[in-house]
Coordinates of C-alpha atoms and ligand atoms in Angstrom, one line a residue:
M1 CA -3.8 -7.9 -16.7
V2 CA -2.6 -8.2 -13.3
D3 CA -1.4 -11.4 -11.6
W4 CA -3.0 -9.8 -8.3
K5 CA -1.5 -13.0 -6.3
K6 CA 1.5 -13.2 -7.3
L7 CA 2.1 -9.0 -6.7
V8 CA 0.8 -10.1 -3.3
K9 CA 3.3 -12.8 -2.5
K10 CA 5.9 -10.5 -2.8
I11 CA 4.8 -7.9 -0.7
P12 CA 8.3 -7.2 1.3
N13 CA 9.0 -6.8 4.9
K14 CA 9.6 -3.5 4.4
V15 CA 9.7 -0.2 2.1
Q16 CA 11.4 2.8 1.8
L17 CA 9.6 5.6 0.7
S18 CA 12.9 8.5 1.8
K19 CA 15.6 8.7 2.9
K20 CA 14.9 7.9 6.5
G21 CA 11.7 6.8 5.6
E22 CA 11.7 2.8 6.4
Y23 CA 8.6 1.6 7.0
E24 CA 7.9 -1.9 8.3
I25 CA 5.2 -3.8 6.9
V26 CA 3.7 -5.5 9.7
W27 CA 0.1 -7.5 9.2
V28 CA -2.7 -7.3 11.5
D29 CA -5.7 -8.9 12.2
E30 CA -8.5 -6.3 12.8
F31 CA -8.7 -3.0 13.8
K32 CA -9.8 -1.0 15.8
Q33 CA -12.0 0.5 13.9
H34 CA -14.0 -2.3 12.5
D35 CA -13.9 -0.9 9.0
T36 CA -10.1 0.1 8.5
I37 CA -8.2 -2.2 5.7
G38 CA -4.6 0.3 5.5
E39 CA -2.6 2.0 8.5
T40 CA -0.1 4.3 7.7
R41 CA 2.1 4.7 11.5
F42 CA 4.2 7.7 10.7
D43 CA 4.8 7.8 14.4
R44 CA 5.6 4.2 14.2
K45 CA 7.1 4.2 10.7
Q46 CA 4.5 0.8 10.1
I47 CA 2.2 0.6 7.2
A48 CA -0.3 -2.1 8.8
I49 CA -2.1 -4.5 6.7
K50 CA -5.8 -6.3 7.4
K51 CA -4.8 -10.3 7.2
N52 CA -6.6 -12.5 5.0
L53 CA -8.0 -9.9 2.8
S54 CA -7.8 -10.7 -1.4
P55 CA -4.6 -10.5 -3.4
K56 CA -6.1 -7.6 -4.9
L57 CA -7.9 -5.9 -2.4
T58 CA -4.7 -6.5 -0.2
T59 CA -1.8 -6.0 -3.3
I60 CA -4.1 -1.7 -3.6
T61 CA -4.4 -1.2 -0.1
D62 CA -0.5 -1.5 0.7
L63 CA 0.4 0.4 -2.2
H64 CA -2.9 3.2 -1.0
E65 CA -0.9 2.9 2.4
V66 CA 2.3 3.3 0.3
I67 CA 0.9 6.8 -1.0
H68 CA -0.2 8.3 2.6
G69 CA 3.3 7.3 3.1
L70 CA 5.0 9.5 0.3
S71 CA 2.5 12.3 1.2
G72 CA 3.6 12.6 4.8
E73 CA 7.3 11.7 4.1
H74 CA 7.7 14.1 1.1
D75 CA 5.5 16.2 2.8
A76 CA 2.7 16.7 -0.2
Q77 CA 0.0 17.2 2.6
L78 CA -2.9 14.4 0.0
T79 CA -6.2 14.5 1.8
E80 CA -8.1 10.6 1.6
N81 CA -9.9 11.8 -1.0
Q82 CA -6.7 12.3 -3.1
V83 CA -5.0 9.2 -2.0
L84 CA -8.4 7.6 -3.2
A85 CA -8.4 9.3 -6.5
L86 CA -4.9 8.0 -7.1
E87 CA -5.4 5.1 -6.1
K88 CA -8.1 4.2 -9.0
G89 CA -4.9 4.7 -11.3
L90 CA -2.8 1.8 -9.7
Y91 CA -3.7 -1.0 -12.2
Y92 CA -2.6 0.4 -15.1
L93 CA 0.7 1.0 -13.6
L94 CA 0.3 -3.1 -12.3
K95 CA -0.1 -3.6 -15.5
D96 CA 2.0 -6.5 -17.0
G97 CA 4.3 -4.4 -19.2
N98 CA 3.0 -0.6 -18.9
L99 CA 4.8 1.3 -16.7
F100 CA 8.2 -0.9 -17.4
K101 CA 8.4 -3.3 -19.9
K102 CA 7.6 -7.3 -19.9
D103 CA 11.0 -9.3 -19.3
Ligands
ZN1 ZN1 -6.3 6.4 3.5

């Protein structure tokens, strides 16, 4: 299982994705497009996440945007559909004791 409440509290204020790619994580009340819940801003080096989503959706959105950020920083040119496909595997990476052993 994944303790989403615990994880969401550990989302930092910034995340480094490449040597010069440090992204500030910012919290947004509402995006211009109302169904948007996250956005990677390469020009400002920001990952923006909508406030007040569930802990699970917040965490997954953060990681979804991190994948976009990695793709941009490392020129992988992933499409939205490819990012969404990878997103489905994130749960398994986050599962306690899976990718890294338990403490
Ligand atoms: Zn996306």
